[in-house]
Structures are given as structure tokens and as C-alpha cells.
Coordinates of C-alpha atoms in Angstrom, one line a residue:
Chain A
M1 CA -0.6 22.4 8.9
T2 CA 1.2 19.4 7.5
G3 CA 4.8 21.1 7.4
V4 CA 5.9 18.7 9.9
K5 CA 8.5 16.3 8.2
A6 CA 10.6 14.9 10.9
E7 CA 9.6 12.4 12.3
W8 CA 10.3 11.2 15.9
P9 CA 12.5 8.2 15.8
L10 CA 11.8 4.4 16.1
Y11 CA 11.9 2.5 19.1
E12 CA 11.9 -1.3 20.1
V13 CA 10.5 -2.3 23.3
F14 CA 11.2 -5.0 25.9
V15 CA 9.3 -6.2 28.7
R16 CA 9.6 -8.3 31.7
G17 CA 6.7 -9.6 32.8
K18 CA 8.0 -11.1 36.2
R19 CA 10.9 -10.7 38.2
G20 CA 13.1 -14.3 37.3
L21 CA 11.9 -13.7 33.9
N22 CA 14.1 -12.2 30.8
H23 CA 13.2 -9.3 28.9
V24 CA 10.8 -9.8 25.8
H25 CA 10.3 -8.3 23.0
V26 CA 6.6 -6.2 22.4
G27 CA 6.7 -4.0 20.2
S28 CA 8.3 -0.4 18.6
L29 CA 7.2 3.0 19.3
H30 CA 8.1 6.2 18.5
A31 CA 9.8 9.0 20.5
P32 CA 11.6 12.0 20.7
D33 CA 14.1 11.0 22.9
D34 CA 15.5 8.1 25.7
Q35 CA 13.0 9.1 28.6
M36 CA 9.9 9.7 26.5
A37 CA 10.6 6.4 24.8
L38 CA 10.4 4.7 28.1
R39 CA 7.2 6.8 29.4
H40 CA 5.1 5.9 25.5
A41 CA 6.5 2.2 26.5
R42 CA 4.3 2.0 30.0
D43 CA 1.8 3.7 29.1
V44 CA 1.3 1.8 25.5
Y45 CA 2.2 -1.8 26.9
T46 CA 2.0 -2.1 30.3
R47 CA -1.3 -0.9 31.2
R48 CA -2.3 -4.3 32.6
N49 CA 0.5 -4.9 34.4
E50 CA 2.4 -6.5 31.9
G51 CA 5.8 -6.2 33.4
V52 CA 7.6 -5.0 36.7
S53 CA 10.5 -3.5 33.8
I54 CA 11.0 -1.8 30.4
W55 CA 13.8 -1.2 27.9
V56 CA 14.0 0.6 25.2
V57 CA 16.5 0.9 22.5
R58 CA 16.5 2.3 19.3
S59 CA 15.8 0.5 16.5
S60 CA 18.6 2.1 14.1
A61 CA 20.6 0.7 17.3
I62 CA 20.0 -3.3 16.8
T63 CA 22.1 -5.2 14.3
A64 CA 20.7 -8.1 12.8
S65 CA 21.1 -11.0 11.2
S66 CA 19.8 -11.4 7.7
P67 CA 17.5 -14.1 6.7
D68 CA 19.5 -14.6 3.5
E69 CA 22.5 -15.9 5.8
K70 CA 20.4 -18.2 7.5
D71 CA 22.1 -21.3 5.7
P72 CA 25.5 -20.4 6.6
L73 CA 24.8 -18.6 10.3
F74 CA 22.8 -22.0 11.8
A75 CA 23.5 -24.9 10.0
P76 CA 27.0 -26.0 11.5
S77 CA 25.0 -26.8 14.8
G78 CA 23.0 -29.2 12.7
D79 CA 25.1 -32.0 11.9
K80 CA 26.4 -31.8 15.4
V81 CA 24.4 -34.0 17.0
Y82 CA 26.9 -35.4 19.9
R83 CA 25.5 -32.5 21.3
H84 CA 22.6 -33.0 22.3
P85 CA 22.2 -35.5 25.2
T86 CA 19.8 -38.1 23.5
F87 CA 23.1 -39.1 20.9
Y88 CA 24.5 -41.2 23.5
D89 CA 23.6 -44.5 24.6
I90 CA 23.1 -45.3 28.4
P91 CA 21.2 -48.2 29.8
A92 CA 18.4 -47.8 30.9
D93 CA 18.7 -49.4 34.3
V94 CA 21.8 -46.4 35.2
P95 CA 19.2 -44.1 37.1
H96 CA 19.7 -40.5 37.4
M97 CA 20.7 -40.3 34.1
Chain B
M1 CA 21.7 -17.2 -11.5
T2 CA 19.5 -15.5 -13.5
A3 CA 16.7 -12.5 -11.8
V4 CA 13.9 -15.4 -12.5
A5 CA 15.0 -18.3 -11.4
D6 CA 16.1 -16.2 -7.8
E7 CA 12.7 -15.4 -7.4
A8 CA 11.3 -18.5 -8.1
V9 CA 13.5 -19.9 -5.4
L10 CA 12.5 -17.4 -3.1
Q11 CA 8.5 -17.4 -4.1
S12 CA 9.0 -21.4 -2.8
S13 CA 10.5 -20.5 0.2
F14 CA 7.9 -18.4 0.5
D15 CA 5.1 -20.6 -0.3
S16 CA 6.7 -23.5 1.9
T17 CA 6.4 -21.6 4.8
I18 CA 2.8 -20.4 4.3
A19 CA 2.3 -24.4 3.3
H20 CA 3.9 -25.3 6.8
N21 CA 1.6 -22.7 8.8
D22 CA 4.8 -20.7 9.9
R23 CA 4.7 -17.2 10.0
I24 CA 6.6 -14.7 7.8
E25 CA 8.8 -12.3 10.0
P26 CA 9.5 -8.6 8.5
R27 CA 12.8 -9.4 6.7
D28 CA 12.0 -12.1 5.0
W29 CA 11.4 -11.8 1.0
M30 CA 7.6 -11.8 0.5
P31 CA 5.8 -10.7 -2.9
E32 CA 5.1 -7.4 -3.5
D33 CA 1.3 -7.9 -3.2
Y34 CA 1.2 -9.7 -0.1
R35 CA 2.7 -7.3 1.5
K36 CA 0.5 -4.3 -0.3
T37 CA -2.5 -6.4 1.2
L38 CA -1.4 -6.5 4.5
V39 CA -0.4 -2.5 4.6
R40 CA -4.2 -2.5 3.1
Q41 CA -5.6 -4.1 5.7
I42 CA -3.3 -3.7 9.0
A43 CA -3.5 0.3 8.2
Q44 CA -7.3 -0.1 7.4
H45 CA -7.4 -2.1 11.9
A46 CA -5.2 0.7 13.0
H47 CA -7.1 3.4 11.5
S48 CA -10.5 1.9 12.6
E49 CA -8.7 1.9 16.7
I50 CA -7.8 5.6 16.0
I51 CA -11.1 6.9 15.0
G52 CA -12.7 4.2 16.8
M53 CA -12.1 6.7 19.8
Q54 CA -14.0 9.5 18.7
P55 CA -17.8 8.6 19.0
E56 CA -17.1 6.9 22.8
G57 CA -14.7 9.6 23.1
N58 CA -17.8 12.0 23.0
W59 CA -19.7 10.4 26.1
I60 CA -16.7 10.7 28.1
S61 CA -17.3 14.4 30.0
R62 CA -20.9 13.1 30.2
A63 CA -20.4 9.6 31.8
P64 CA -23.3 9.2 34.5
S65 CA -21.3 8.7 36.7
L66 CA -17.7 8.1 38.2
R67 CA -17.6 4.5 37.9
R68 CA -18.6 4.5 34.2
K69 CA -16.9 7.4 33.9
A70 CA -13.4 5.4 34.6
I71 CA -14.3 2.7 32.4
L72 CA -15.3 4.9 29.2
L73 CA -11.7 6.4 30.0
A74 CA -9.5 3.7 29.7
K75 CA -11.3 1.9 26.7
V76 CA -11.2 4.8 24.9
Q77 CA -7.2 4.6 25.9
D78 CA -7.3 0.9 24.8
E79 CA -8.6 2.2 21.2
A80 CA -5.3 4.2 21.3
G81 CA -3.2 1.2 22.5
H82 CA -4.9 -0.4 19.8
G83 CA -3.9 1.6 16.9
L84 CA -0.4 2.0 18.3
Y85 CA 0.1 -1.7 18.0
L86 CA -1.0 -2.4 14.5
Y87 CA 0.6 1.2 12.9
S88 CA 3.8 -0.8 14.4
A89 CA 3.2 -3.9 13.0
C90 CA 2.3 -2.4 9.6
E91 CA 5.7 0.3 9.9
T92 CA 7.4 -3.3 9.8
L93 CA 6.2 -3.9 5.9
G94 CA 8.6 -0.9 4.9
V95 CA 5.6 2.3 5.6
S96 CA 6.4 5.3 7.5
R97 CA 3.8 6.1 10.5
E98 CA 4.0 9.7 9.1
E99 CA 2.7 7.8 5.1
L100 CA 0.0 5.8 7.2
T101 CA -1.3 9.1 9.3
Q102 CA -1.1 11.4 6.2
K103 CA -3.2 8.6 4.0
L104 CA -5.6 8.3 6.9
M105 CA -6.4 12.2 7.0
S106 CA -6.4 12.7 3.0
G107 CA -8.5 9.4 2.7
A108 CA -6.9 7.5 1.0
Q109 CA -7.1 4.5 3.4
K110 CA -10.4 3.7 5.0
Y111 CA -11.5 2.9 8.9
S112 CA -14.1 0.7 9.2
S113 CA -17.3 2.2 8.4
I114 CA -19.1 1.5 11.4
F115 CA -17.1 4.6 13.4
N116 CA -19.6 6.9 10.8
Y117 CA -22.3 6.4 12.5
P118 CA -23.0 9.4 15.4
T119 CA -23.3 8.1 19.3
L120 CA -26.7 9.3 20.5
S121 CA -27.3 8.4 24.2
Y122 CA -24.9 6.8 26.8
A123 CA -26.6 3.2 25.6
D124 CA -24.5 3.5 22.3
V125 CA -21.6 3.3 24.7
G126 CA -22.5 -0.2 25.8
T127 CA -24.2 -1.4 22.2
I128 CA -20.5 -0.6 20.9
G129 CA -19.5 -2.3 23.1
W130 CA -21.2 -5.7 22.6
L131 CA -22.4 -5.3 19.2
V132 CA -19.5 -3.8 17.5
D133 CA -16.4 -4.7 20.2
G134 CA -18.2 -7.7 19.9
A135 CA -18.1 -8.2 15.5
A136 CA -14.5 -7.1 16.3
I137 CA -13.9 -9.9 18.3
C138 CA -14.9 -12.5 16.0
N139 CA -13.0 -10.9 13.3
Q140 CA -10.1 -10.9 15.7
V141 CA -9.3 -14.0 17.0
P142 CA -8.7 -16.0 14.0
L143 CA -6.5 -13.2 13.0
C144 CA -4.3 -14.1 15.4
R145 CA -3.2 -17.0 13.4
T146 CA -2.6 -14.6 10.8
S147 CA 0.5 -15.8 8.5
Y148 CA 2.7 -12.5 9.3
G149 CA 4.0 -12.2 12.6
P150 CA 4.3 -9.2 13.6
Y151 CA 0.3 -8.8 12.6
G152 CA -0.7 -12.0 14.7
R153 CA 1.2 -11.3 17.7
A154 CA -0.4 -7.2 17.4
M155 CA -4.0 -9.1 17.8
I156 CA -3.3 -11.6 20.6
R157 CA -2.4 -8.5 22.5
I158 CA -5.5 -6.7 21.6
C159 CA -7.8 -9.6 21.9
K160 CA -6.8 -9.8 25.8
E161 CA -8.6 -6.6 26.1
E162 CA -11.0 -6.7 24.0
S163 CA -12.7 -8.7 26.0
F164 CA -12.8 -6.1 28.5
H165 CA -14.7 -4.0 26.3
Q166 CA -17.1 -6.2 25.0
R167 CA -18.3 -7.1 28.8
Q168 CA -18.5 -3.3 30.2
G169 CA -20.6 -3.2 27.2
Y170 CA -23.0 -5.7 28.2
E171 CA -23.0 -4.9 32.1
L172 CA -24.0 -1.4 31.2
L173 CA -26.8 -2.4 29.1
M174 CA -27.9 -4.9 31.4
T175 CA -28.3 -1.9 34.2
M176 CA -30.3 -0.1 32.2
M177 CA -32.4 -3.4 31.1
R178 CA -33.0 -3.4 35.3
G179 CA -33.9 0.6 34.9
T180 CA -36.9 2.6 34.1
D181 CA -38.9 2.2 31.1
E182 CA -37.3 4.9 29.7
Q183 CA -34.2 3.4 29.8
R184 CA -35.1 0.3 28.3
A185 CA -36.3 2.0 25.4
M186 CA -33.0 4.0 25.1
V187 CA -30.9 0.2 25.1
Q188 CA -33.9 -1.2 22.5
E189 CA -33.6 2.3 20.1
S190 CA -29.9 2.2 20.2
V191 CA -29.8 -1.9 19.5
D192 CA -32.1 -1.0 16.9
R193 CA -29.6 1.8 15.0
F194 CA -26.4 -0.4 15.6
W195 CA -27.6 -4.3 14.6
W196 CA -27.0 -3.6 11.4
P197 CA -24.1 -1.5 11.1
A198 CA -22.3 -4.0 12.9
L199 CA -23.3 -7.2 10.6
M200 CA -21.7 -4.6 8.0
M201 CA -18.4 -5.0 9.9
F202 CA -17.6 -8.1 8.6
G203 CA -17.6 -6.7 4.9
P204 CA -18.9 -7.5 1.6
P205 CA -20.8 -11.2 1.1
D206 CA -18.0 -13.3 0.1
G207 CA -19.7 -12.8 -3.8
D208 CA -18.4 -9.0 -4.1
S209 CA -15.3 -9.6 -2.1
P210 CA -12.6 -10.3 -4.4
N211 CA -9.4 -10.1 -2.5
T212 CA -10.2 -12.7 0.1
E213 CA -9.9 -15.9 -1.9
R214 CA -6.5 -15.0 -2.0
S215 CA -6.2 -13.5 1.4
M216 CA -7.1 -17.0 3.0
A217 CA -4.6 -18.9 0.2
W218 CA -2.3 -16.5 1.8
G219 CA -3.0 -17.1 5.1
I220 CA -3.7 -13.4 6.0
K221 CA -6.9 -14.1 6.6
R222 CA -8.9 -17.5 8.4
H223 CA -12.5 -17.0 7.5
T224 CA -14.9 -15.8 5.0
N225 CA -17.1 -13.0 5.8
D226 CA -19.5 -14.8 5.4
E227 CA -18.4 -17.7 7.7
L228 CA -17.7 -15.1 10.5
R229 CA -20.9 -12.8 9.6
Q230 CA -22.8 -16.0 10.8
R231 CA -20.9 -17.0 13.7
M232 CA -21.2 -13.3 14.9
V233 CA -25.6 -13.5 14.7
D234 CA -24.8 -17.1 16.0
M235 CA -23.4 -16.1 19.3
T236 CA -25.4 -13.0 19.8
V237 CA -28.7 -14.1 19.5
P238 CA -28.5 -15.6 23.1
Q239 CA -26.9 -12.8 24.2
A240 CA -29.7 -10.2 23.2
E241 CA -32.6 -12.8 25.2
A242 CA -30.5 -13.1 28.4
L243 CA -30.8 -9.4 27.9
G244 CA -34.5 -8.8 27.0
V245 CA -34.1 -6.8 23.8
T246 CA -34.9 -7.4 20.0
L247 CA -32.5 -7.7 17.2
P248 CA -34.3 -5.7 14.6
D249 CA -35.0 -8.0 12.1
P250 CA -38.3 -9.9 11.0
D251 CA -36.3 -12.8 9.2
L252 CA -34.4 -13.8 12.2
R253 CA -34.4 -17.5 13.1
W254 CA -33.4 -20.5 14.0
N255 CA -32.5 -23.2 11.4
E256 CA -32.8 -26.6 13.2
E257 CA -31.3 -27.9 9.3
R258 CA -28.2 -25.8 9.4
G259 CA -27.8 -25.8 13.6
S260 CA -27.5 -21.7 12.5
Y261 CA -29.8 -18.9 12.8
D262 CA -31.4 -17.7 9.4
F263 CA -30.9 -13.7 8.6
G264 CA -32.1 -11.0 6.6
E265 CA -30.1 -9.1 3.7
V266 CA -28.0 -6.6 4.8
D267 CA -28.6 -2.8 3.0
W268 CA -25.2 -3.4 0.7
E269 CA -26.4 -0.2 -0.6
E270 CA -26.2 1.6 2.5
F271 CA -22.9 -0.2 3.0
W272 CA -21.5 1.0 0.0
A273 CA -22.7 4.7 0.3
V274 CA -20.7 5.1 3.7
V275 CA -17.4 3.4 2.4
K276 CA -17.8 5.7 -0.2
G277 CA -18.2 8.7 2.4
N278 CA -21.8 8.8 2.4
G279 CA -22.4 8.1 5.9
P280 CA -23.6 10.1 8.7
C281 CA -20.3 11.4 10.2
N282 CA -17.6 10.8 8.0
E283 CA -16.5 14.3 7.2
Q284 CA -16.7 14.9 10.6
R285 CA -14.4 12.0 11.8
L286 CA -11.5 13.1 9.3
A287 CA -11.9 16.6 10.2
H288 CA -11.9 15.7 14.2
R289 CA -8.3 13.3 13.0
R290 CA -7.1 16.4 10.5
Q291 CA -7.7 19.6 13.5
A292 CA -5.9 16.8 16.7
Y293 CA -3.1 16.2 14.2
D294 CA -2.5 20.1 13.4
D295 CA -3.3 20.9 17.0
G296 CA -0.4 18.5 17.7
A297 CA 2.0 20.1 15.2
W298 CA 3.7 22.3 18.5
V299 CA 3.8 19.4 20.5
R300 CA 5.9 17.4 18.3
E301 CA 7.8 19.9 17.2
A302 CA 8.7 21.0 20.8
A303 CA 9.5 17.7 22.0
L304 CA 12.0 17.5 18.9
A305 CA 13.4 20.3 19.7
F306 CA 13.6 19.8 24.2
A307 CA 15.3 16.6 23.0
A308 CA 17.6 17.9 20.7
S309 CA 19.0 20.9 22.3
A310 CA 19.3 18.7 25.7
G311 CA 21.8 16.1 23.2
R312 CA 19.6 13.2 23.7
V313 CA 19.0 12.8 20.1
A314 CA 21.9 12.7 17.7
S315 CA 19.7 13.3 14.4
A316 CA 16.2 12.4 14.6
S317 CA 15.3 12.3 10.9
E318 CA 18.2 10.4 10.1
D319 CA 16.5 7.7 12.8
S320 CA 13.2 8.3 12.0
A321 CA 14.1 6.4 8.5
G322 CA 15.6 3.0 10.9
R323 CA 12.3 1.0 10.4
V324 CA 11.9 2.3 6.8
A325 CA 15.6 1.2 5.8
S326 CA 15.2 -2.5 6.8
A327 CA 12.8 -3.1 4.8
S328 CA 14.7 -1.4 1.7
E329 CA 17.9 -3.7 3.2
R330 CA 15.8 -6.4 2.0
I331 CA 15.4 -5.4 -1.3
E332 CA 18.9 -4.8 -1.8
T333 CA 20.1 -8.0 -0.4
K334 CA 17.6 -9.6 -3.0
E335 CA 19.2 -6.9 -6.0
E336 CA 22.5 -8.8 -4.4
T337 CA 21.6 -12.2 -5.1
R338 CA 20.8 -11.1 -8.5

């Protein structure tokens, strides 16, 4: 039978590899609800101790910057070289700088 | 700005990303043919993992020991996982899971022909791990550097796990080779059946592979079919010697000049016959997949109904379009800039 058209919603999965690290996006999966998404994420993405904590979030809940806005969004930081430590000339013999 | 000029700007930005060996990501503009080629290749790959569960799954209930059974279960579960990583990557290109599933079941999209061969003895579990997964590794390691980000990331994950598959297979065969004459004969018979189909896994010879050149220019493929096939032969011959089996090819011999093994011609008529649906198990594999899909329908429906009744989900149908929406959004953005 092919009458089932409603798909399970899409979730994005984030895994913390070990304590002290951030959760990192590892992929996505379909699940009927949040709890099942977590269970599926465990089976699909952590079969070999890849993580100590999992986040799942509906893909539809994510707001992303658009690649088309890349320039107006990120270019302004490009000309602010004074934000980097290498902008400043300090004599080489000054210690611990 | 005219549409043509706009397209040219997008194209040149895409070309420069490829030229810099950078990755293309889901919401970037990409040529329609690049997208189509990726969908075809990733879907074929995902379907192969899913159908690939069947030949080995066939032996789970008859594994010779609890140890072998646990290993085989873990391996088949990995294949399911690999299929899911790849479906997930494919969906970032704006196709839905349902569409992919339907196209597999209708035969509109293909899976690797290797899985249309039967598994006749437990030695085949070992041979599949050694030769079939060995060929898959040859194919997949370079794909970790493919130009489409989500595909490359899925491949990295898969390659990490694939090594277990090959080693468990080789170890299984080594164990049988240390056994009785009958067991050694089983291994040889299995290798005889799988050697040529394993070499066919790399696809038709370069002369008959019209898409290879374009896929390589786009950085989707990193090596030609024949290059990878040669690499597989060179890697496998010493492994066969260590195992004590003969590879069924009278023309197989070391070529000092090339620094590689020469080998005989693959039976391409057989290859195309199996691709076109006339292999030993084509019908059985698809029938089994359809049966599993139909048998699982009530589970999918029940899970959705439960989620809806528990108020855990606002509207499944609205959300299922989430990823697809981001792809169409990409197209809309393009329209706006015109």
C-alpha cells in the first residue's frame, strides 16, 4: 500500500563527543515526535560511543543565514583588522605578550 | 540585472568554489545538472546500503555461533545506518525521503548490482565483507573529499565503520581456511562467485561511462572507474595469497613495467543484464523491500497518530516539507535577485 503520504517530520541531530566539547551537528533524521527523534538519533548516530549527550531539534525551527547575504553579513568584520592581536607592533623583547 | 547575467555570476561563484577545492553546501546555488547528478549518485548509494542488508540478513537466524550472530547483526544494523546518513544527505538537495523510497521500489532509481547475487553459504558473509566491502572502501575513501559537503561528511562517517565490515569478513574466512577441507572448499567456491561481480561494482569501463568526465570536473568523483578497479585488484591479490585462495582469473599476473596486476576482461554483458533487472535476485530484493515497506505502514501511521494525540507534534505534514522548503527557498531567492 502506498496511501501513506504524511511523512515524519525532519530533525537535525547534534552530538557532544565528550565532556568539555560543544554539541556538533552530525546529520538529520525523520521521527514522529521529539522523544522518538532522540531514540532514533541514538541508534543512527551513536552506535560506537560517539557521544555523551544528544540534542535533536526540528529542522523547521532553525533560522539560518542565507548564502546570498554572505557579503553584507560577514564583510564588515573583514576591514576591522584592529580586532586581531597581530595588528599591534610590540617590540620582540617585551616578554609574555 | 538580467537573468542571464545573474546566472553567469552565480555560475562563476560556483566554479570558483570548485576550483578552490572548497565544498558546496545545501543552500548554495548550483547548476541543475550538478544537483541531478548528485541526487542520482547519492540515492543509488543509499539504496545500495538499504538493499545490501538483505543478502547478509538472510544468514542472521542461521549464524554458526552467538559471536558470529552478534557481529552480523551489528554489521547489518550499520548498513541501515549508512543508508540513513546518505538519505539525509540526499534530502538536502531538495528531494523527500518518500520520493526516494518510492523511486527505489518502482525501480526508477538503481542500487548496486552486487546485491542481486544470492548468498548461498555462510562463507558468503565473509566474502562479502572482504571483497564487496573492500570494493566499497576503495570507492568510498576518495568520496570523503567529494565537492558536496553533506555527501562528503556522510562518507567520512561511513568509511570509519566500513573497516570493521571488511576485517570481520576476512577474519571469518581465515577461520574457515584453518578448518576442514570442506570449509576451505566453501571459501574458494564463494570467492569464485563473488570476485567478478565485486570488480563490476566500480561501474562500466571508462570508455562507456559518459558521466565520469563531468563528475570529475565537478569534484563529485575523484577517480575513474578503471583506476579504482585497478586499485582494488592490486590491494586484493596479496590478501588472497595470505588467505590461501585463488582468484578466478587465468590472466591475473604482476606487470613489472606498470607496477600493477594485469587482469582479465570483466563480463560486461552480465553486468548490463543485471543492471537492467535480469540478475539472479533483482525481483526478490525489490519484492522484499516493498513487503517491508507495506508491513511497516501501520507502525508509521500509529507513531504519527500517537504523536498527534499526545500533542507532541503540531502538524506532521507541514513539517515534513521543512528541508524541501529550504531548497525551494533557494530557488525563490534566486528569482528575487533577478
